[in-house]
Coordinates of C-alpha atoms and ligand atoms in Angstrom, one line a residue:
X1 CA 0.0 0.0 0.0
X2 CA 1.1 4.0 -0.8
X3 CA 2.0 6.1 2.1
X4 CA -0.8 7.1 4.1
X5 CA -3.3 10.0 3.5
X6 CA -2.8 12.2 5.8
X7 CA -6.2 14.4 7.2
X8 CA -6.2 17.9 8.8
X9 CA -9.8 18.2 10.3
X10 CA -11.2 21.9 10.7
X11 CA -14.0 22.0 12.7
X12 CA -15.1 19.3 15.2
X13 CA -19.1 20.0 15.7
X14 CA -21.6 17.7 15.0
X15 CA -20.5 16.7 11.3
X16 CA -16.2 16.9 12.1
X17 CA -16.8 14.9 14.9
X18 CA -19.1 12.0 13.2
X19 CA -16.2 12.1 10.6
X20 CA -13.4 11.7 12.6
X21 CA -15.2 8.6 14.0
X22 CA -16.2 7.4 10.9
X23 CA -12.7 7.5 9.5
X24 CA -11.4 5.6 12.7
X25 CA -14.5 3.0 12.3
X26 CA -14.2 2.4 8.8
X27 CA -10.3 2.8 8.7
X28 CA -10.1 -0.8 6.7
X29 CA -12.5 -0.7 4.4
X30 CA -11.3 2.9 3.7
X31 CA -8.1 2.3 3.0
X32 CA -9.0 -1.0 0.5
X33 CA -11.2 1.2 -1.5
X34 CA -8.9 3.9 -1.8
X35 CA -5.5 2.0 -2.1
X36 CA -4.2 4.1 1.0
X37 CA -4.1 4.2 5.0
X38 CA -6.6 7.1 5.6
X39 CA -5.8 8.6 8.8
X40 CA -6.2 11.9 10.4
X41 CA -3.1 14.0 11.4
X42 CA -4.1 17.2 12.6
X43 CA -7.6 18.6 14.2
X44 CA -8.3 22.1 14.9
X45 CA -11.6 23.9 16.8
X46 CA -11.8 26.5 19.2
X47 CA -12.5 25.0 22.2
X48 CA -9.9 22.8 23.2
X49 CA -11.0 22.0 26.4
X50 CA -14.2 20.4 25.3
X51 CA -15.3 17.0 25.8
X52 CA -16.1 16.0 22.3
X53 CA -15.8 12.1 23.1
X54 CA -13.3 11.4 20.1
X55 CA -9.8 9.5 20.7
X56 CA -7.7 12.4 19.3
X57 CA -4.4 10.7 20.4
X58 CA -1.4 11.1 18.2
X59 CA -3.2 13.8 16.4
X60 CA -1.7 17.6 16.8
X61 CA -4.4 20.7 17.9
X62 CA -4.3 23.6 16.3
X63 CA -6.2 26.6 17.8
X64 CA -5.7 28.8 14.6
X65 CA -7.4 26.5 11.5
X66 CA -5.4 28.3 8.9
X67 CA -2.2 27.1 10.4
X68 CA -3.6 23.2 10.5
X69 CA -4.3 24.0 6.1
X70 CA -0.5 25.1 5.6
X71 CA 0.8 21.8 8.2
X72 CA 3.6 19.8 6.6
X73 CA 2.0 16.4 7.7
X74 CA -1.5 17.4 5.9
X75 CA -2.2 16.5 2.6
X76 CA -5.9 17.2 2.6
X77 CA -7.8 19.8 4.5
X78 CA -11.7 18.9 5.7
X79 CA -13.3 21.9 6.3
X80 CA -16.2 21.6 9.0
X81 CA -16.9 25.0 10.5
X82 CA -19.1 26.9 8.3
X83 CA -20.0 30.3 7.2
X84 CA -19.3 32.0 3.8
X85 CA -16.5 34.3 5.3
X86 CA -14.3 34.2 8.2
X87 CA -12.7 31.0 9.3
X88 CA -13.7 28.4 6.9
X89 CA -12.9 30.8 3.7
X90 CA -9.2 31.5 4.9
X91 CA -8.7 28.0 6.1
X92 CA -9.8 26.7 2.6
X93 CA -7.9 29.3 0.7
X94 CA -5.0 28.8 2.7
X95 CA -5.2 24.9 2.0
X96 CA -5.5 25.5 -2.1
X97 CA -2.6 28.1 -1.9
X98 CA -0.6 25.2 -0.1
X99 CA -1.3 22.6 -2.9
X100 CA -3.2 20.9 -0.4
X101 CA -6.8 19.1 -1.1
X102 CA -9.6 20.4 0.1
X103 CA -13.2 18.3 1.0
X104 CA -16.1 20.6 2.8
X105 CA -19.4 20.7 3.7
X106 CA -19.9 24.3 3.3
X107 CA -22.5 25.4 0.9
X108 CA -22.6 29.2 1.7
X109 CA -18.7 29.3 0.8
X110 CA -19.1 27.9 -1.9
X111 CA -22.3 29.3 -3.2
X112 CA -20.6 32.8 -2.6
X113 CA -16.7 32.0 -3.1
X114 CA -17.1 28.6 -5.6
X115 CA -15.9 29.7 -8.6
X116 CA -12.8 31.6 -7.5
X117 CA -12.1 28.8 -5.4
X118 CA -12.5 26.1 -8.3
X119 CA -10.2 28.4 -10.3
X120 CA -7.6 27.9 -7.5
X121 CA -8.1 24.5 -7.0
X122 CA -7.7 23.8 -10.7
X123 CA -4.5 26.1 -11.0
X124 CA -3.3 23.7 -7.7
X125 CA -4.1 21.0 -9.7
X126 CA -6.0 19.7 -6.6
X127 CA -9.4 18.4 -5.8
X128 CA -12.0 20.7 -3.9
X129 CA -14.7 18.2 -3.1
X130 CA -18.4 19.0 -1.5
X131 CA -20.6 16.4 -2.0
X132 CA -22.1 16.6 1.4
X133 CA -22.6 20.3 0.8
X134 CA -26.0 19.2 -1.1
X135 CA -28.5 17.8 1.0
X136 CA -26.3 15.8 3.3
X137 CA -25.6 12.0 2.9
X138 CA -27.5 11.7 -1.0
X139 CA -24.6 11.5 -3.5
X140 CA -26.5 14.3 -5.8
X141 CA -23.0 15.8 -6.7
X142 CA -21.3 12.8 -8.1
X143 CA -25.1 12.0 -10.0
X144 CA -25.4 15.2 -11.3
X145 CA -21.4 15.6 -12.3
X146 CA -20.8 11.9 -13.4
X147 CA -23.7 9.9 -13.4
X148 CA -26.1 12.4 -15.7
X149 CA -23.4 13.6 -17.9
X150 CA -24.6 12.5 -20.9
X151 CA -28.1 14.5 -20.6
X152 CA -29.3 17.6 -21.0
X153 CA -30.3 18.6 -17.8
X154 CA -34.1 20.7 -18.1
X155 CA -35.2 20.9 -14.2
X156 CA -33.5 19.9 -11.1
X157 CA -36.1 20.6 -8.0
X158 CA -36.0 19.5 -4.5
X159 CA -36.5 19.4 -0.7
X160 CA -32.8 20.8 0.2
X161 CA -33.5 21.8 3.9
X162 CA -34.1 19.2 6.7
X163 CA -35.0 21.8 9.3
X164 CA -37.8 23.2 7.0
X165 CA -39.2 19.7 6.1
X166 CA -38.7 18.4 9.7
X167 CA -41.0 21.9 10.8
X168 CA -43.7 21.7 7.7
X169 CA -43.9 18.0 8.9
X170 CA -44.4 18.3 12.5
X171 CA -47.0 21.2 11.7
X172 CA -49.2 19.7 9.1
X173 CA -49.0 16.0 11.4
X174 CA -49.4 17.5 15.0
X175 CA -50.1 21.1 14.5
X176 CA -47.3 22.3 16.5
X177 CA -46.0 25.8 16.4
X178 CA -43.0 26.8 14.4
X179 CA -41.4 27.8 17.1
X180 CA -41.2 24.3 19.3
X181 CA -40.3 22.5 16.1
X182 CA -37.6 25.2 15.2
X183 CA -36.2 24.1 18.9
X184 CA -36.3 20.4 18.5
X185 CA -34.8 20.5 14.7
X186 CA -31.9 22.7 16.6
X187 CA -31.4 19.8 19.0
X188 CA -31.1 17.2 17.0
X189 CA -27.8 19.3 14.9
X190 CA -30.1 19.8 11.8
X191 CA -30.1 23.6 12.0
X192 CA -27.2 25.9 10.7
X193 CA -25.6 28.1 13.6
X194 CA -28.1 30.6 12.7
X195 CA -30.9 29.2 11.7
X196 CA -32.1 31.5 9.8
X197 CA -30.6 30.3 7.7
X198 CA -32.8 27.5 7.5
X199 CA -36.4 28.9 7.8
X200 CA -35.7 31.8 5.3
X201 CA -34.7 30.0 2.8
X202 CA -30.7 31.4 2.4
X203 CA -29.5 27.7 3.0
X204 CA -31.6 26.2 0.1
X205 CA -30.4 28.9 -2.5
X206 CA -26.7 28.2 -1.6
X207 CA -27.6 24.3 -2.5
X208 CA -29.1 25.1 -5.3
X209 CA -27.0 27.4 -6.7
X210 CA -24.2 25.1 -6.6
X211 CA -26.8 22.5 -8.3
X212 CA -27.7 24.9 -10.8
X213 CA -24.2 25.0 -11.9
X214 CA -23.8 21.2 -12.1
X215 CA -27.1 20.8 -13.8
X216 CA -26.6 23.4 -16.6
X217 CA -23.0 24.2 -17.0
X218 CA -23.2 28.0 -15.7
X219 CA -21.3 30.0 -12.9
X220 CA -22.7 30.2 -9.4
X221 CA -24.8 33.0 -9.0
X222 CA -26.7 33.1 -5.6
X223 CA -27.7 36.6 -6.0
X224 CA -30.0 35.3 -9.0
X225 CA -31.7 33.5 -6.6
X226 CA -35.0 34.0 -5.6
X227 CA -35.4 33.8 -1.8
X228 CA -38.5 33.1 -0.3
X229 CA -38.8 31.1 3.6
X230 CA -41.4 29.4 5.6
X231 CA -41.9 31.3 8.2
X232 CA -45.1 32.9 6.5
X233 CA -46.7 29.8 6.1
X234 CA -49.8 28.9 8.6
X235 CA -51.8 26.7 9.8
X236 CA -54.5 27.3 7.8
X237 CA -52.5 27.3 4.7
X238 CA -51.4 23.3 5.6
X239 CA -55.0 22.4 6.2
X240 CA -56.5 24.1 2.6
X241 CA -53.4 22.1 0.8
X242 CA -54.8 18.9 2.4
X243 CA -57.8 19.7 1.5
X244 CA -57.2 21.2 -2.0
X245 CA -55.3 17.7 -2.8
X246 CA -51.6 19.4 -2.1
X247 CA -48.8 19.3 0.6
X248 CA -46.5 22.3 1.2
X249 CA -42.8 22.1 0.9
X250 CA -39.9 24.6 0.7
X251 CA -38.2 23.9 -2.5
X252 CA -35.9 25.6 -4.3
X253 CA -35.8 25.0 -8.1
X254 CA -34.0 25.3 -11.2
X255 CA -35.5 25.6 -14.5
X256 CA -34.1 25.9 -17.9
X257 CA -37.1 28.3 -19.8
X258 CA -36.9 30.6 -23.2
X259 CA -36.1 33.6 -21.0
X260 CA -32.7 31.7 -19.3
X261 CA -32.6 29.6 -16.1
X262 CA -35.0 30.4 -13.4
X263 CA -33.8 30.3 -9.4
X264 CA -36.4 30.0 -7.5
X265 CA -36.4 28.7 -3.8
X266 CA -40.0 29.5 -1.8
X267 CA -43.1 27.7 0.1
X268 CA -44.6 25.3 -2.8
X269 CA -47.4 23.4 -3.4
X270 CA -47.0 19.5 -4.5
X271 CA -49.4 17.2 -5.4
X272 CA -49.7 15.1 -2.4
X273 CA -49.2 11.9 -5.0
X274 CA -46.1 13.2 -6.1
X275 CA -42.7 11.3 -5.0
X276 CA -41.6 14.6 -3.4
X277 CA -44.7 15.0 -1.7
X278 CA -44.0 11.7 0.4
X279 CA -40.9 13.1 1.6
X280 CA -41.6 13.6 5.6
X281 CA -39.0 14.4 8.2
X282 CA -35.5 15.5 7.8
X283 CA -35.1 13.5 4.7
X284 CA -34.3 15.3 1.4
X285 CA -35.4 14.7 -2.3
X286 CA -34.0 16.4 -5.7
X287 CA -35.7 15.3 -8.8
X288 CA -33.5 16.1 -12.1
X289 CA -35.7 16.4 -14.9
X290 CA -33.2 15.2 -17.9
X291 CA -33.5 14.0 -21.7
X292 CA -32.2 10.9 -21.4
X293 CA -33.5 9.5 -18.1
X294 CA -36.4 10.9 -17.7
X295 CA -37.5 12.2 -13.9
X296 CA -34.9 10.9 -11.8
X297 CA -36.0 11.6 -8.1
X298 CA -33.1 10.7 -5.5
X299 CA -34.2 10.6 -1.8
X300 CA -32.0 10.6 1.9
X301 CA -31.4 11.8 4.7
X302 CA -30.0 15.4 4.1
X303 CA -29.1 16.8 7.5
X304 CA -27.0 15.0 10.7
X305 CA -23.6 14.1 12.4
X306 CA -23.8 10.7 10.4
X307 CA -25.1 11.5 7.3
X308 CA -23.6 14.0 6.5
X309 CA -20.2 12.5 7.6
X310 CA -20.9 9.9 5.2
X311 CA -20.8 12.3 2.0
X312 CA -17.2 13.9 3.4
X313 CA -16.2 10.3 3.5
X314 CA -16.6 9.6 0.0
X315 CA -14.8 12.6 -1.2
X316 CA -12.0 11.6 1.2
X317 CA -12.2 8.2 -0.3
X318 CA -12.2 9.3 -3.8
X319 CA -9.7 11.9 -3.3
X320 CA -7.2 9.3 -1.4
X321 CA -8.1 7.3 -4.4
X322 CA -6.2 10.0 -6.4
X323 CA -9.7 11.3 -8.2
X324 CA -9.2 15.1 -8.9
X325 CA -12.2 16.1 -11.3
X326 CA -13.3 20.1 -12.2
X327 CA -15.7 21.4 -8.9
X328 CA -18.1 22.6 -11.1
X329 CA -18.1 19.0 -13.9
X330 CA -16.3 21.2 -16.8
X331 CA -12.8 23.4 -16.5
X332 CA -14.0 26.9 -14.8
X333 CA -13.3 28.8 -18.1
X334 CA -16.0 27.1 -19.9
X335 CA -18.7 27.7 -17.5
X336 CA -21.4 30.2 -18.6
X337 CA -22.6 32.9 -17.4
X338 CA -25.9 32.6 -15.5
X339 CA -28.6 34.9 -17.3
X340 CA -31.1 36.2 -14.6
X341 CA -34.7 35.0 -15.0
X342 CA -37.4 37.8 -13.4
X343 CA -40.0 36.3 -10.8
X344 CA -42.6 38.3 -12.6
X345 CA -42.0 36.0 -15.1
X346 CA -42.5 33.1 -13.7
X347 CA -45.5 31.1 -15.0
X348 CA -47.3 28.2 -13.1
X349 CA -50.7 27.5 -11.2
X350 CA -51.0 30.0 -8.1
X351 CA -52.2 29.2 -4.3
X352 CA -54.3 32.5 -3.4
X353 CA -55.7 32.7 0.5
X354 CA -57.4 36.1 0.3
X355 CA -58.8 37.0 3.6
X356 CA -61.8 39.1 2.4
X357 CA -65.2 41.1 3.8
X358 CA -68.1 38.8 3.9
X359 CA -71.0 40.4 2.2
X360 CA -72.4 40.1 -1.2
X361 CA -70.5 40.2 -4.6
X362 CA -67.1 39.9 -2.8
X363 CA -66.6 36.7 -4.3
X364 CA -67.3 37.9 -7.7
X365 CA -65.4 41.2 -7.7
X366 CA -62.3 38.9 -6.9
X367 CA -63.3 36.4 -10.2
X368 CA -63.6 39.8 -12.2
X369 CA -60.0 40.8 -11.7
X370 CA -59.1 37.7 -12.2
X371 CA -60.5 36.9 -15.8
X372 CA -59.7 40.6 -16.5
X373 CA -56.0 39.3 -17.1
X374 CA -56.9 36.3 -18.3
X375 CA -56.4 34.1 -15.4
X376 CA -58.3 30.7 -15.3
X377 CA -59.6 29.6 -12.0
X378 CA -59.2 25.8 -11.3
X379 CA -60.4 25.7 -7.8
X380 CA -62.3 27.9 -5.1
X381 CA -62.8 27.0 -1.7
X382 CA -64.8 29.3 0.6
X383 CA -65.4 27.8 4.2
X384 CA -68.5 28.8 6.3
X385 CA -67.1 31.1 8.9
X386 CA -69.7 30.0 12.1
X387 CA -69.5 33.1 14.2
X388 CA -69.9 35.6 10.8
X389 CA -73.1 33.0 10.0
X390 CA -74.7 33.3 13.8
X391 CA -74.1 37.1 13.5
X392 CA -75.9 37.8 9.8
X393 CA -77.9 34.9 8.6
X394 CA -77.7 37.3 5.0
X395 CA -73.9 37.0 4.5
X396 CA -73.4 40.7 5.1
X397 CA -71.5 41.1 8.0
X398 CA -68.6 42.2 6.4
X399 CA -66.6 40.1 9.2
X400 CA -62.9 38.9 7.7
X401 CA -63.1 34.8 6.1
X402 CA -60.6 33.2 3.6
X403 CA -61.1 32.5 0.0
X404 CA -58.8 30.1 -1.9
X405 CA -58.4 30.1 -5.1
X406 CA -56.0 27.8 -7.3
X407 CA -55.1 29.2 -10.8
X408 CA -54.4 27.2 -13.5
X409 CA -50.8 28.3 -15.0
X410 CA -50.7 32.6 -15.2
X411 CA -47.1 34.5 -14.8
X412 CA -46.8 36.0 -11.7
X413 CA -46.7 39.3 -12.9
X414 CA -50.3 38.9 -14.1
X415 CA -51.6 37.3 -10.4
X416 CA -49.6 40.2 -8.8
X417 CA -51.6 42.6 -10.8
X418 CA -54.6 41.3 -10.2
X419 CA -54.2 41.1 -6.2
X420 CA -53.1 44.8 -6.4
X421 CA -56.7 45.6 -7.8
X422 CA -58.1 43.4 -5.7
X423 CA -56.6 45.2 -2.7
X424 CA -57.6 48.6 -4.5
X425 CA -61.3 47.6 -5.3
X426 CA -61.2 47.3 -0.7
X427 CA -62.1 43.6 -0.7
X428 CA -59.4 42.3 1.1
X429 CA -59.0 42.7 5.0
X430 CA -55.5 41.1 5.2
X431 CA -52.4 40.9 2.9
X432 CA -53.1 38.2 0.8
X433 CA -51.1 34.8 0.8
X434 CA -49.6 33.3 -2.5
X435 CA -48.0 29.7 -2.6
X436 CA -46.7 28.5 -6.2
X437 CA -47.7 25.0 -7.5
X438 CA -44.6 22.9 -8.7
X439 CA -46.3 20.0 -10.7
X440 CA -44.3 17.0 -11.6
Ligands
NDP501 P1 -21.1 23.0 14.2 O1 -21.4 24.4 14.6 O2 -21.6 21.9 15.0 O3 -19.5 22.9 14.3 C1 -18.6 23.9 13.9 C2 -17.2 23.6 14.3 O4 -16.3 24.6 13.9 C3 -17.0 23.5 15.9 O5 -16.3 22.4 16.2 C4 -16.3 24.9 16.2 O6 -15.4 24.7 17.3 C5 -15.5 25.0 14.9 N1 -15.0 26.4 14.7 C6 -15.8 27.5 14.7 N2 -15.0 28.6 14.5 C7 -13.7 28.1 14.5 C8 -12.5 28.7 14.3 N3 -12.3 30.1 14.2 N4 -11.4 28.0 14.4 C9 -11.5 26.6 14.5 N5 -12.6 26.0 14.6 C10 -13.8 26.7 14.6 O7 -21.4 22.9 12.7 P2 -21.8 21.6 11.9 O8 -20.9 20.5 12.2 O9 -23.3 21.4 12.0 O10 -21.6 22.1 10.4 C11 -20.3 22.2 9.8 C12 -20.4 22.4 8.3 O11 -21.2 21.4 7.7 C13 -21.2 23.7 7.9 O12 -20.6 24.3 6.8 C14 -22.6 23.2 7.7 O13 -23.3 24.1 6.8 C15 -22.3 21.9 7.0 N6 -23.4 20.9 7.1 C16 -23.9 20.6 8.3 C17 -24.9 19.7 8.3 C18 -25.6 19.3 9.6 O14 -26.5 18.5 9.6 N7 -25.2 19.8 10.8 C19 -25.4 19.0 7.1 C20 -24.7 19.4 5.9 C21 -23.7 20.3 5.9 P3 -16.0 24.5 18.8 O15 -16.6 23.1 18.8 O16 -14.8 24.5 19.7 O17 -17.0 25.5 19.1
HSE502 N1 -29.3 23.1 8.2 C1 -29.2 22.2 7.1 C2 -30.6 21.5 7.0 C3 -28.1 21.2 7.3 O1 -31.4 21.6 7.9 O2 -30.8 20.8 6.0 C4 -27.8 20.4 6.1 O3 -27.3 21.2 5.1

């Protein structure tokens, strides 16, 4: 067997630490699959005095992460911290400057930093590997990069945020509040340091902005996505999917169309007899819509010490195994650059809850403005609001109930008109709420 493979380990949290046991757990298989003795050398965090129940014997500490990426006795550098700036991007720069090989987890630094980072890993001739970066232990980056190379990629859509499906699913199954689901997801290590992250949506559009430039060939642009979270989403809204035939998921979506390639990560509605709508729990999904294959809908856990050590184990495998392919599946010079696709633009079938006055013609003022812009209705759902019944057995009370209306496909631009003169026109008593449809 070679010499060894030497690890430096930056970051020991809940996915460095599962990785440093894994590598000690799996250290023979490891090292038949790659050819070499995988071992870790160095570790680095900033708390040294912490407990972290890992047999770090033999293995040096360094308090300063940037020092472990330039060690002699490293020849790759795992980065585990986190965070688009700080830290993580001068350890990882630090590594690729070195010559050294770099595996990470990190989506936000690469979804901000990829492509100057590629470019340095390519003029290193070294590998800069992230395949847990993606929705956690699913091998999406080697399926999109190697396995679906020979299609042409039109769609690639999924549930890229355990915390938000672990919260949708705990409200729609036991109506629990955000907020006590938002608490357990951050106790079982699925949320990001800030978990904002999560809820808002920000940690979706870094994954899919590094999938958008796998799928289609084009630079990573995360400004060009659009960001929308689930922390708008109620009760109520859960209940009239179930009802309406739908379940709600935050997805985040890329889509080749005439105007360039959409970005779009917000609150959608499935069809509940869709393969993504099945997806329950911390698990992730990503459907790739390509020529060749057809839908292609790859499902697994996407969030956790484990699983996500698992994905930062393959690299390390592959890496050891002396695999160095181009970050982004193509030399960085010949990826294109992203052209911006609007919102307004945007067509599909639209989700309205329009809280409106109760009296007579209300529902028809709303259908005017609709079929004004020529937007189809598919569906309306108005339920009997008990207390504005008891007080006016006319239907004039004027008291606040929803409406819900599902459009067939309209561009956004068009629904947002129309809701502007609905507002106008005084029929609505609350902001209105708008969830896009996703079909399959
Ligand atoms: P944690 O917050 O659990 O761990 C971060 C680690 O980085 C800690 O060990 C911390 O040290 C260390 N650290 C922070 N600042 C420094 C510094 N200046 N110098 C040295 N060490 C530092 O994060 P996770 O393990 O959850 O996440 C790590 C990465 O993996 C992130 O990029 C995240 O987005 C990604 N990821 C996480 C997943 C998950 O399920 N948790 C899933 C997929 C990706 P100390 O322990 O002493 O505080
Ligand atoms: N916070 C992320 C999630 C971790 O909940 O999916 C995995 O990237």
């Amino acid at each position: 067997m070679s010499q060894s493979f030497r690890l430096g380990v930056a970051g020991l949290g809940t996915v460095g630490s599962a990785v440093v046991r894994m590598i000690a757990r799996r250290a023979a298989p490891l090292a038949a699959a790659s050819g070499r003795d995988i071992r870790v050398t160095a570790v680095s965090a900033r708390d040294r005095t912490r407990d972290r129940k890992l047999d770090l014997s033999g293995t040096a500490w360094f308090d300063d992460p940037v020092a472990l990426a330039r060690a002699s006795d490293v020849d790759c550098v795992i980065e585990l911290i986190g965070g688009s700036e700080g830290p993580a991007k001068a350890t990882v720069e630090a590594a690729l400057a070195a010559g050294k090989h770099v595996v990470t987890a990190n989506k936000a630094l690469l979804a901000y930093h990829g492509t100057s980072l590629a470019r340095a890993a390519e003029a290193a001739g070294v590998a800069l590997a992230y395949e847990a970066a993606v929705a956690g232990g699913i091998p999406v980056i080697k399926a999109l990069r190697e396995g679906l190379s020979g299609n042409a990629v039109s769609r690639v859509y999924g549930i890229l945020n355990g915390t938000c499906n672990y919260i949708l699913t705990r409200m729609e199954r036991e109506g629990l509040t955000f907020e006590a689901c938002l608490k357990d997801a951050q106790a079982l290590g699925y949320a990001e340091a800030d978990p904002t992250f999560d809820v808002e949506g920000f940690d979706t559009a870094h994954k899919l902005a590094i999938l958008t430039s796998l799928a289609f060939g084009t630079a990573i642009d995360v400004d060009g996505v659009s960001v929308e979270g689930i922390s708008g989403v109620k009760p109520l809204d859960l209940l009239m999917a179930e009802e309406l035939g739908y379940r709600i998921k935050l997805l985040g979506v890329a889509q080749a169309t005439e105007a360039g390639i959409e970005q779009r990560v917000h609150p959608t509605m499935v069809p509940k007899s869709s393969a993504i709508a099945q997806v329950m729990g911390v698990t992730n999904a990503v459907t790739v819509d390509a020529d060749a294959v057809g839908e292609l809908t790859l499902i697994g856990p996407g969030a956790g010490g484990e699983a996500t050590a698992s994905a930062v184990v393959a690299d390390i495998a592959d890496v050891a195994a002396g695999l160095v392919r181009p970050t982004f599946g193509r030399p960085t010079g010949q990826l294109r650059p992203a052209e911006r696709v609007e919102m307004q633009r945007h067509e599909g079938g639209y989700y309205i809850r329009l809280t409106v006055h109760d009296r007579p013609g209300v529902a028809a003022g709303v259908a005017t403005r609709m079929a004004e812009r020529e937007i189809s209705l598919e569906s309306i759902l108005q339920r009997r609001n008990t207390r504005a019944a008891a007080s006016d057995p006319h239907g004039r009370s004027g008291q606040p109930v929803p409406l819900v209306l599902i459009t067939y496909a309209a561009t956004e631009g068009t629904i947002r008109a129309a809701l502007e003169a609905i507002a106008a026109d005084g029929l609505l008593a609350e902001a209105p709420q708008l969830i896009r449809i996703e079909r399959d």
